[in-house]
Short mmCIF file of C-alpha atoms and ligand atoms in Angstrom, two decimals:
data_model
loop_
_atom_site.label_atom_id
_atom_site.label_comp_id
_atom_site.label_asym_id
_atom_site.label_seq_id
_atom_site.Cartn_x
_atom_site.Cartn_y
_atom_site.Cartn_z
CA MET P 24 -96.46 -30.83 180.40
CA SER P 25 -98.07 -31.00 177.15
CA ILE P 26 -100.07 -27.82 175.94
CA LEU P 27 -102.74 -28.06 172.34
CA ILE P 28 -103.77 -24.23 171.04
CA LYS P 29 -106.87 -25.01 169.35
CA ASN P 30 -108.06 -23.06 166.43
CA GLY P 31 -105.95 -19.66 166.27
CA GLN P 32 -104.19 -18.13 162.98
CA ILE P 33 -100.74 -19.70 162.93
CA VAL P 34 -98.68 -17.23 161.66
CA THR P 35 -95.01 -16.93 160.35
CA ALA P 36 -92.38 -15.03 158.12
CA SER P 37 -93.80 -17.14 154.70
CA GLU P 38 -97.30 -17.92 156.05
CA SER P 39 -100.85 -17.89 158.10
CA TYR P 40 -103.34 -20.55 158.56
CA ILE P 41 -105.63 -22.18 160.96
CA ALA P 42 -104.70 -25.23 163.06
CA ASP P 43 -103.74 -26.28 165.65
CA VAL P 44 -99.96 -26.59 167.80
CA TYR P 45 -99.21 -29.71 169.74
CA ILE P 46 -96.41 -28.99 172.54
CA GLU P 47 -94.67 -31.32 173.99
CA ALA P 48 -92.43 -29.87 176.88
CA GLU P 49 -90.08 -27.64 175.44
CA LYS P 50 -90.37 -28.02 171.58
CA ILE P 51 -93.88 -27.73 168.92
CA ILE P 52 -94.99 -31.72 168.15
CA ALA P 53 -97.34 -31.01 165.23
CA ILE P 54 -99.03 -28.50 163.88
CA GLY P 55 -101.97 -28.92 161.60
CA LYS P 56 -105.50 -29.52 161.64
CA ASP P 57 -108.50 -30.65 164.75
CA LEU P 58 -105.19 -32.63 166.38
CA ASP P 59 -105.83 -35.77 168.59
CA TYR P 60 -103.66 -35.46 171.33
CA GLN P 61 -104.20 -35.43 175.33
CA ALA P 62 -103.37 -32.81 176.56
CA ASP P 63 -101.89 -31.61 180.26
CA LYS P 64 -103.77 -28.06 178.92
CA ILE P 65 -106.00 -26.95 176.12
CA ILE P 66 -106.02 -22.98 175.35
CA ASP P 67 -108.93 -22.49 172.32
CA ALA P 68 -107.07 -19.87 170.20
CA THR P 69 -110.42 -18.90 167.75
CA ASP P 70 -110.12 -15.24 166.06
CA LYS P 71 -106.76 -15.39 168.07
CA LEU P 72 -103.77 -14.95 166.08
CA VAL P 73 -100.41 -17.15 166.94
CA PHE P 74 -96.59 -15.97 166.86
CA PRO P 75 -93.63 -17.07 167.71
CA GLY P 76 -92.23 -15.83 170.65
CA GLY P 77 -91.59 -11.99 170.01
CA ILE P 78 -86.90 -11.99 169.77
CA ASP P 79 -85.83 -8.65 170.52
CA PRO P 80 -81.82 -8.19 169.80
CA HIS P 81 -81.24 -4.90 171.27
CA VAL P 82 -81.66 -4.05 175.40
CA HIS P 83 -79.31 -3.25 177.94
CA LEU P 84 -79.79 -4.98 181.34
CA ASP P 85 -78.16 -3.80 184.05
CA MET P 86 -75.71 -2.17 182.08
CA PRO P 87 -73.68 0.69 183.49
CA PHE P 88 -73.48 3.46 181.42
CA MET P 89 -73.24 7.54 181.17
CA GLY P 90 -72.25 7.77 185.70
CA THR P 91 -75.03 5.30 186.04
CA TYR P 92 -76.84 1.47 185.20
CA SER P 93 -79.80 1.20 183.48
CA SER P 94 -82.47 0.17 185.60
CA ASP P 95 -83.73 -3.06 184.61
CA ASP P 96 -82.13 -6.23 185.79
CA TYR P 97 -82.10 -9.72 183.98
CA GLU P 98 -85.32 -10.29 185.89
CA THR P 99 -87.51 -7.38 185.65
CA GLY P 100 -86.26 -6.78 182.14
CA THR P 101 -87.55 -9.95 180.92
CA ARG P 102 -89.58 -10.07 182.47
CA ALA P 103 -91.73 -7.37 181.19
CA ALA P 104 -90.45 -8.55 177.82
CA LEU P 105 -92.35 -11.66 178.12
CA HIS P 106 -94.86 -9.68 179.34
CA GLY P 107 -95.56 -8.08 175.65
CA GLY P 108 -94.79 -11.54 174.06
CA THR P 109 -90.91 -10.70 173.45
CA THR P 110 -89.17 -14.57 175.18
CA MET P 111 -85.75 -13.69 173.90
CA VAL P 112 -83.66 -10.89 174.05
CA ILE P 113 -80.18 -10.44 173.05
CA ASP P 114 -78.04 -8.01 175.55
CA PHE P 115 -74.84 -6.40 175.03
CA ILE P 116 -71.96 -7.73 176.94
CA LEU P 117 -69.59 -4.22 177.72
CA GLN P 118 -65.77 -5.47 177.54
CA THR P 119 -64.00 -2.97 180.26
CA GLN P 120 -61.66 -0.56 177.35
CA GLY P 121 -57.41 -2.60 179.42
CA ASP P 122 -59.48 -6.25 180.11
CA THR P 123 -60.52 -8.47 178.60
CA LEU P 124 -63.51 -10.27 177.00
CA HIS P 125 -63.81 -12.75 178.93
CA ASN P 126 -63.76 -11.12 182.29
CA ALA P 127 -67.14 -8.83 180.64
CA LEU P 128 -67.92 -12.55 179.87
CA LYS P 129 -68.23 -13.37 183.79
CA THR P 130 -69.57 -9.93 184.61
CA TRP P 131 -72.87 -10.16 181.92
CA GLN P 132 -73.13 -14.26 183.75
CA GLN P 133 -73.30 -13.06 187.04
CA LYS P 134 -75.79 -10.85 185.74
CA SER P 135 -78.01 -12.84 184.75
CA HIS P 136 -77.53 -16.19 185.82
CA GLY P 137 -80.56 -17.75 188.45
CA LYS P 138 -82.16 -14.23 187.49
CA ALA P 139 -83.67 -13.96 183.58
CA ILE P 140 -87.16 -15.29 183.46
CA GLY P 141 -86.78 -15.28 179.84
CA ASP P 142 -84.25 -17.02 177.14
CA TYR P 143 -81.32 -14.51 177.12
CA SER P 144 -77.77 -14.74 174.92
CA TYR P 145 -75.45 -11.55 174.49
CA HIS P 146 -73.72 -9.79 171.57
CA MET P 147 -70.06 -8.97 172.89
CA ALA P 148 -69.03 -5.47 171.92
CA VAL P 149 -65.65 -4.57 171.33
CA THR P 150 -64.45 -1.92 173.00
CA ASP P 151 -60.56 -1.81 172.36
CA PHE P 152 -58.96 -5.06 169.87
CA ASN P 153 -55.13 -5.32 169.89
CA ASP P 154 -53.66 -8.98 169.30
CA ASP P 155 -55.20 -10.58 172.68
CA VAL P 156 -58.76 -9.22 171.86
CA ALA P 157 -58.44 -11.54 168.27
CA LYS P 158 -57.31 -14.43 170.13
CA GLU P 159 -60.71 -14.04 172.82
CA VAL P 160 -63.15 -12.81 169.47
CA VAL P 161 -62.85 -16.74 167.61
CA ALA P 162 -62.94 -18.56 171.65
CA MET P 163 -66.53 -16.66 171.72
CA ILE P 164 -67.64 -17.92 168.27
CA GLU P 165 -65.60 -21.27 168.75
CA GLU P 166 -66.48 -21.81 172.19
CA GLU P 167 -68.92 -19.49 174.35
CA GLY P 168 -72.12 -19.69 171.56
CA ILE P 169 -71.79 -15.41 170.28
CA SER P 170 -70.91 -15.17 167.13
CA SER P 171 -72.13 -11.38 167.22
CA PHE P 172 -69.40 -8.50 167.45
CA LYS P 173 -70.96 -5.30 168.29
CA THR P 174 -69.03 -2.10 167.54
CA PHE P 175 -69.45 1.69 168.78
CA MET P 176 -68.25 4.36 166.09
CA ALA P 177 -69.46 6.97 168.82
CA TYR P 178 -68.87 7.79 172.68
CA LYS P 179 -65.05 8.67 172.58
CA GLY P 180 -62.54 7.26 175.60
CA ALA P 181 -65.46 4.40 176.66
CA LEU P 182 -66.46 2.69 173.40
CA MET P 183 -65.55 4.19 170.66
CA ILE P 184 -63.13 2.15 168.44
CA ASP P 185 -61.32 3.87 165.55
CA ASP P 186 -61.24 3.25 161.88
CA GLY P 187 -58.22 0.60 162.01
CA GLN P 188 -59.28 -1.78 164.57
CA MET P 189 -63.00 -2.04 163.00
CA VAL P 190 -61.35 -3.77 159.98
CA GLN P 191 -58.92 -5.80 162.27
CA LEU P 192 -61.96 -7.15 163.49
CA MET P 193 -63.81 -7.11 160.56
CA LYS P 194 -61.45 -9.72 159.61
CA VAL P 195 -61.09 -11.98 162.18
CA VAL P 196 -64.82 -11.78 162.91
CA LYS P 197 -65.33 -12.75 159.09
CA LYS P 198 -63.29 -15.81 159.17
CA HIS P 199 -64.51 -17.09 161.77
CA GLY P 200 -67.85 -16.86 160.91
CA GLY P 201 -69.17 -14.36 163.04
CA LEU P 202 -70.72 -10.87 162.30
CA VAL P 203 -69.61 -7.52 163.21
CA THR P 204 -72.59 -4.52 164.49
CA VAL P 205 -72.43 -1.60 165.05
CA HIS P 206 -73.93 1.78 167.02
CA ALA P 207 -72.76 3.68 163.38
CA THR P 208 -72.15 7.85 164.13
CA ASN P 209 -70.12 10.07 163.65
CA GLY P 210 -68.16 10.13 166.83
CA ASP P 211 -65.79 13.00 166.94
CA MET P 212 -68.49 15.17 164.92
CA ILE P 213 -71.18 14.87 167.57
CA ASP P 214 -68.40 15.59 170.71
CA SER P 215 -67.49 18.52 169.19
CA LEU P 216 -71.19 19.99 168.18
CA ILE P 217 -71.72 18.59 171.91
CA ALA P 218 -69.03 21.38 172.92
CA LYS P 219 -69.79 23.62 170.81
CA ASN P 220 -73.32 23.96 172.43
CA ARG P 221 -72.18 23.76 175.42
CA ALA P 222 -69.61 26.43 174.98
CA LEU P 223 -73.12 28.32 174.13
CA GLY P 224 -74.83 27.24 177.47
CA ASN P 225 -77.08 25.72 175.42
CA LEU P 226 -78.01 23.17 177.79
CA SER P 227 -81.52 21.62 178.07
CA PRO P 228 -82.82 18.60 176.07
CA LEU P 229 -83.59 20.42 172.54
CA TYR P 230 -79.43 20.41 171.78
CA HIS P 231 -78.87 16.46 172.65
CA TYR P 232 -80.54 16.03 170.05
CA LEU P 233 -79.28 19.13 167.45
CA SER P 234 -75.72 17.47 168.83
CA GLN P 235 -76.49 14.42 166.32
CA PRO P 236 -77.58 15.86 163.04
CA GLU P 237 -79.11 12.94 160.11
CA VAL P 238 -75.23 13.76 158.31
CA THR P 239 -73.82 11.75 161.35
CA GLU P 240 -75.59 8.62 160.84
CA ALA P 241 -75.45 8.62 157.61
CA GLU P 242 -71.83 8.80 157.41
CA ALA P 243 -71.23 6.87 159.95
CA SER P 244 -73.02 4.01 157.71
CA ALA P 245 -72.07 4.55 154.62
CA ARG P 246 -68.74 3.84 155.90
CA PHE P 247 -69.27 0.56 157.73
CA ALA P 248 -70.81 -0.53 154.73
CA ASP P 249 -67.84 1.00 152.80
CA MET P 250 -65.64 -1.49 155.78
CA LEU P 251 -67.78 -4.30 154.76
CA ASN P 252 -67.03 -4.71 151.37
CA TYR P 253 -63.50 -4.50 151.66
CA THR P 254 -63.10 -6.96 154.18
CA GLY P 255 -66.86 -9.15 152.87
CA CYS P 256 -67.61 -9.12 157.54
CA PRO P 257 -71.57 -9.55 157.29
CA GLY P 258 -72.60 -6.72 159.20
CA TYR P 259 -75.90 -5.25 160.82
CA ILE P 260 -76.34 -1.24 161.44
CA VAL P 261 -78.15 -1.53 164.98
CA HIS P 262 -80.74 0.92 165.67
CA MET P 263 -81.05 2.95 162.39
CA THR P 264 -83.19 6.27 162.62
CA CYS P 265 -83.50 7.52 159.34
CA GLU P 266 -83.80 8.04 155.46
CA GLY P 267 -80.09 8.86 155.09
CA ALA P 268 -78.83 6.28 156.94
CA LEU P 269 -81.06 3.96 155.05
CA ASN P 270 -80.07 5.35 152.13
CA ALA P 271 -76.71 4.61 152.82
CA VAL P 272 -77.47 1.04 153.04
CA ARG P 273 -79.90 1.30 150.18
CA LYS P 274 -76.33 2.65 148.10
CA ALA P 275 -74.67 -0.75 149.25
CA THR P 276 -76.82 -2.82 147.46
CA GLN P 277 -75.78 -1.72 144.20
CA ARG P 278 -72.84 -3.66 144.00
CA ASN P 279 -75.24 -6.28 145.07
CA GLN P 280 -73.90 -5.53 149.37
CA LYS P 281 -75.50 -7.14 152.23
CA VAL P 282 -75.93 -4.36 155.38
CA PHE P 283 -78.46 -5.73 157.44
CA VAL P 284 -80.67 -3.41 158.93
CA GLU P 285 -82.01 -2.65 162.46
CA THR P 286 -84.60 0.05 163.69
CA CYS P 287 -86.69 0.95 166.76
CA THR P 288 -90.30 1.14 167.75
CA GLN P 289 -89.31 4.76 168.80
CA TYR P 290 -87.98 5.63 165.11
CA LEU P 291 -90.95 4.14 163.76
CA MET P 292 -93.16 6.14 165.84
CA LEU P 293 -92.19 8.85 168.32
CA ASP P 294 -90.55 11.95 166.74
CA ALA P 295 -88.30 14.49 167.31
CA SER P 296 -91.32 17.08 168.17
CA LEU P 297 -90.76 15.11 172.16
CA TYR P 298 -87.51 17.34 172.37
CA GLU P 299 -89.16 21.02 172.20
CA ASN P 300 -90.69 20.22 176.21
CA ASP P 301 -87.52 21.60 177.94
CA PHE P 302 -86.60 19.08 179.95
CA GLU P 303 -89.65 16.53 179.56
CA GLY P 304 -87.82 15.94 176.51
CA ALA P 305 -84.99 14.11 178.50
CA LYS P 306 -87.43 11.03 178.82
CA TRP P 307 -86.81 10.39 174.80
CA VAL P 308 -82.75 11.36 175.04
CA MET P 309 -80.95 8.49 173.39
CA SER P 310 -78.93 7.70 171.15
CA PRO P 311 -79.10 8.27 167.49
CA PRO P 312 -82.22 10.78 169.20
CA LEU P 313 -85.66 10.49 167.46
CA ARG P 314 -85.96 12.30 164.04
CA GLU P 315 -88.43 13.30 161.86
CA LYS P 316 -91.60 12.00 160.01
CA LYS P 317 -89.69 11.81 156.98
CA ASP P 318 -87.41 9.50 158.80
CA GLN P 319 -90.76 7.65 159.81
CA ALA P 320 -91.94 7.12 156.51
CA ALA P 321 -88.63 5.78 154.92
CA LEU P 322 -88.33 3.94 157.28
CA TRP P 323 -91.52 1.95 156.96
CA SER P 324 -91.25 1.48 153.41
CA GLY P 325 -87.75 0.41 154.29
CA ILE P 326 -89.50 -2.19 155.84
CA ASN P 327 -91.38 -3.63 153.51
CA GLN P 328 -88.41 -2.48 150.79
CA GLY P 329 -86.76 -5.69 152.70
CA LEU P 330 -83.78 -3.45 153.07
CA VAL P 331 -85.01 -3.24 156.84
CA GLN P 332 -84.10 -7.05 158.12
CA VAL P 333 -85.07 -6.59 161.96
CA VAL P 334 -87.41 -4.27 165.25
CA GLY P 335 -85.66 -4.61 168.04
CA THR P 336 -86.42 -1.67 170.77
CA ASP P 337 -82.58 -0.52 172.21
CA HIS P 338 -84.39 -0.87 175.96
CA CYS P 339 -82.55 1.25 178.66
CA PRO P 340 -84.47 2.94 180.46
CA PHE P 341 -82.98 5.56 183.45
CA MET P 342 -85.13 6.11 186.75
CA TRP P 343 -86.53 9.85 186.66
CA GLU P 344 -83.97 11.29 189.43
CA GLN P 345 -81.47 9.19 187.04
CA LYS P 346 -82.61 11.35 183.99
CA LYS P 347 -82.13 15.02 186.04
CA MET P 348 -78.17 14.18 186.27
CA GLY P 349 -78.80 16.24 183.48
CA LYS P 350 -80.85 18.94 184.04
CA ASP P 351 -78.68 21.80 183.97
CA ASP P 352 -76.24 19.78 181.30
CA PHE P 353 -77.72 17.05 177.95
CA SER P 354 -74.96 16.41 177.53
CA LYS P 355 -74.99 14.08 181.09
CA ILE P 356 -78.39 12.51 180.74
CA PRO P 357 -78.35 8.95 180.80
CA ASN P 358 -78.80 8.14 177.07
CA GLY P 359 -81.83 5.47 176.48
CA HIS P 360 -85.55 4.89 178.02
CA PRO P 361 -88.32 1.88 178.30
CA ALA P 362 -89.34 0.11 175.59
CA ILE P 363 -88.64 -3.68 175.91
CA GLU P 364 -92.44 -3.67 176.54
CA HIS P 365 -94.20 -2.45 174.02
CA ARG P 366 -92.66 -3.11 171.28
CA MET P 367 -94.61 -6.39 169.56
CA GLU P 368 -97.96 -4.16 170.58
CA LEU P 369 -97.37 -1.56 169.63
CA LEU P 370 -95.65 -3.31 166.02
CA PHE P 371 -98.44 -4.82 165.40
CA SER P 372 -101.22 -1.76 166.22
CA GLU P 373 -99.23 1.17 163.93
CA GLY P 374 -98.27 -1.65 162.07
CA VAL P 375 -100.93 -3.97 160.85
CA HIS P 376 -103.53 -3.01 162.65
CA LYS P 377 -102.64 0.45 160.02
CA GLY P 378 -102.46 -1.40 157.14
CA LYS P 379 -98.17 -0.21 157.14
CA ILE P 380 -97.14 -3.80 157.32
CA SER P 381 -98.35 -6.77 156.44
CA LEU P 382 -98.70 -10.30 159.14
CA THR P 383 -95.85 -11.96 157.71
CA LYS P 384 -94.24 -9.12 157.40
CA TYR P 385 -94.58 -8.38 161.05
CA VAL P 386 -93.89 -12.16 162.49
CA GLU P 387 -90.49 -11.71 160.23
CA VAL P 388 -88.95 -7.68 161.39
CA SER P 389 -89.79 -9.24 165.29
CA SER P 390 -88.99 -11.94 165.32
CA THR P 391 -87.92 -14.44 162.63
CA ASN P 392 -85.50 -12.42 160.42
CA ALA P 393 -83.26 -11.71 164.36
CA ALA P 394 -83.25 -15.65 164.84
CA LYS P 395 -81.61 -15.78 161.02
CA ILE P 396 -78.95 -12.97 160.57
CA PHE P 397 -78.23 -14.41 164.69
CA GLY P 398 -78.24 -17.71 164.16
CA MET P 399 -80.11 -19.59 166.42
CA TYR P 400 -82.72 -20.41 163.38
CA PRO P 401 -85.45 -23.06 163.28
CA ARG P 402 -84.60 -24.19 167.75
CA LYS P 403 -86.51 -19.82 168.18
CA GLY P 404 -88.38 -16.96 165.31
CA THR P 405 -90.56 -19.54 163.63
CA ILE P 406 -93.61 -22.25 164.50
CA ALA P 407 -92.65 -25.28 162.41
CA ILE P 408 -92.25 -29.00 164.18
CA GLY P 409 -89.10 -29.00 166.39
CA SER P 410 -89.00 -25.97 167.58
CA ASP P 411 -88.56 -24.27 170.78
CA ALA P 412 -92.11 -24.09 171.78
CA ASP P 413 -92.04 -20.13 172.04
CA ILE P 414 -95.24 -18.88 171.63
CA VAL P 415 -97.36 -16.06 171.99
CA ILE P 416 -101.30 -16.08 171.62
CA PHE P 417 -101.96 -12.67 170.53
CA ASP P 418 -105.70 -10.69 170.23
CA PRO P 419 -106.44 -8.46 167.30
CA LYS P 420 -108.60 -6.73 169.04
CA LYS P 421 -108.20 -6.19 172.13
CA GLU P 422 -107.53 -1.60 172.83
CA HIS P 423 -105.85 -0.90 175.17
CA THR P 424 -103.37 2.06 176.52
CA ILE P 425 -99.83 2.19 177.86
CA SER P 426 -99.72 3.85 181.02
CA VAL P 427 -97.04 3.32 183.94
CA GLU P 428 -99.27 2.68 186.25
CA THR P 429 -99.54 -0.77 184.24
CA HIS P 430 -96.60 -1.40 182.88
CA HIS P 431 -93.65 -3.86 183.98
CA MET P 432 -89.87 -2.35 183.55
CA ASN P 433 -88.37 -1.22 186.54
CA CYS P 434 -89.09 2.69 185.30
CA ASP P 435 -91.43 5.22 187.16
CA TYR P 436 -91.97 7.39 183.24
CA SER P 437 -93.11 5.63 180.13
CA ALA P 438 -91.76 6.93 176.64
CA TYR P 439 -95.71 6.28 175.22
CA GLU P 440 -98.23 7.36 178.11
CA GLY P 441 -101.68 7.55 177.29
CA GLN P 442 -100.44 5.67 173.68
CA LYS P 443 -103.99 3.87 172.61
CA VAL P 444 -102.71 0.87 171.07
CA THR P 445 -105.02 -1.89 169.41
CA GLY P 446 -104.40 -5.67 169.86
CA LYS P 447 -103.11 -7.19 172.72
CA THR P 448 -100.66 -9.89 174.01
CA GLU P 449 -103.02 -12.87 176.17
CA THR P 450 -101.09 -15.54 176.72
CA VAL P 451 -96.98 -16.50 175.92
CA ILE P 452 -95.92 -19.95 175.97
CA LEU P 453 -92.10 -20.25 176.55
CA ARG P 454 -90.37 -23.93 176.11
CA GLY P 455 -93.71 -25.52 176.71
CA GLN P 456 -94.16 -23.79 179.65
CA VAL P 457 -96.90 -20.65 180.30
CA ALA P 458 -95.21 -18.07 181.14
CA ILE P 459 -97.92 -14.77 180.66
CA GLU P 460 -102.01 -15.64 181.19
CA ASN P 461 -103.94 -13.24 182.87
CA GLU P 462 -101.87 -10.39 182.73
CA GLU P 463 -99.89 -12.23 185.14
CA CYS P 464 -96.63 -13.38 184.99
CA LEU P 465 -96.50 -17.49 186.53
CA LEU P 466 -92.36 -18.18 185.72
CA ASN P 467 -89.38 -17.42 188.18
CA ALA P 468 -86.24 -16.11 188.50
CA GLY P 469 -83.67 -18.51 186.89
CA HIS P 470 -85.73 -19.77 184.48
CA GLY P 471 -84.72 -18.03 181.33
CA GLN P 472 -81.86 -20.33 179.60
CA PHE P 473 -78.75 -18.92 177.79
CA ILE P 474 -79.19 -19.94 174.38
CA PRO P 475 -75.76 -20.01 172.58
CA ARG P 476 -76.24 -18.77 169.11
CA GLY P 477 -74.40 -20.73 165.82
CA LYS P 478 -72.35 -18.69 163.27
CA THR P 479 -73.94 -16.54 161.07
CA SER P 480 -73.88 -16.01 156.53
CA LYS P 481 -74.00 -12.80 154.30
CA THR P 482 -77.12 -14.48 152.43
CA VAL P 483 -79.94 -15.61 155.16
CA ILE P 484 -82.93 -13.78 153.67
O1 LIG N 13 -79.38 5.93 173.90
C1 LIG N 13 -79.23 4.89 173.39
N1 LIG N 13 -79.19 4.47 172.88
N2 LIG N 13 -78.78 4.23 175.07
C2 LIG N 13 -77.72 2.79 175.38
C3 LIG N 13 -76.82 2.59 174.58
C4 LIG N 13 -77.03 3.04 172.81
O2 LIG N 13 -75.87 3.18 172.40
O3 LIG N 13 -77.18 1.66 172.22
ZN1 LIG N 14 -76.23 2.60 170.77
ZN1 LIG N 15 -78.15 0.12 172.34
#
């Protein structure tokens, strides 16, 4: 199959120009003005933007969590992602405490193989570190193409590791060229605030928010940065929400330290007032919780200051019936919300259309930086000769409204119901095949490939 995309405005992390793109088999073969190729399919992209396929490095598909499973699996989740222009996701394998990383890898391979429609990779969450696990960490990097290791400073008894384990893990990961990522909140502080609120009978979703104040995230982010500095390991803070945590990273830059930061669409666009609507607030119960308007402003400027490199989603949907597990107790509401589908469109509308970020910055944070940080650039994350032909053709003027009635995620509510958006994903190409056209997904389960990743470096950006 060959495709010629004519006259689009190609946008990469560094340039924006009008040209044609010729694709053959899975790769980009040529880029230039008035390309003269015979192609099986010609797409007229006049007045359209042509982006590299989006990469969402923070999703939870079919994940066991808080007594249930996230409601999108690899098929429904990657299909919804493609509809929105995200051609690749990185999901989290969770090690079961007391069990091996290899067993966890097998479980996630069974979830994904033959099911994924879009491309995917895995981060390995290390929830129980010891000498045997250290050997497995090396095998993950050297043999399995998994070079990023997720840690939790919260969720004690299920996922959390202590600081001693963290430092030992960082030493091994640094030695073998990997990266440690973190859910950076102070688990002990949060657990004590949850216990206090429950004892006082404060049980509505609002108390989920009040049990995780900004300081719990700022403190853990600073501690993580200090441990990275001590070990020399490259590190990445996932789903950062607030000014205090960002300032901890800003402070680390004063000793010339680079700590990569990801925020998510919801922390840029939604705020904690949503928790005031009684149990309705359960739709946005996630950890860390939504914050304040001043935090949104800090995160947008953090993107432009180069302190925040990636915008993901932390997509972790639950059906309303699942959310109701916490009807009488906020601490039993499964944490997470549906988001994988609209990241590219929301970020364009709120970021580029409203003038907060440039087009090239948009591509950087929605695709290129994730590819660089997680060891798959330039195969993924750019429009260049030889790269995978993962391409989004985007109409920057088209207006539409987000709704559960039209979304493709396996979730019976939308976190953005009724929100008007300017800019729409029109055609999506994944490794040289048209994946989305006329709002239909043309690829089947099993089309998605596992993308093995290379080593990372402290200075990718
Ligand atoms: O609320 C969230 N974020 N759920 C998914 C697990 C995590 O902490 O990322
Ligand atoms: Zn988390
Ligand atoms: Zn997450």
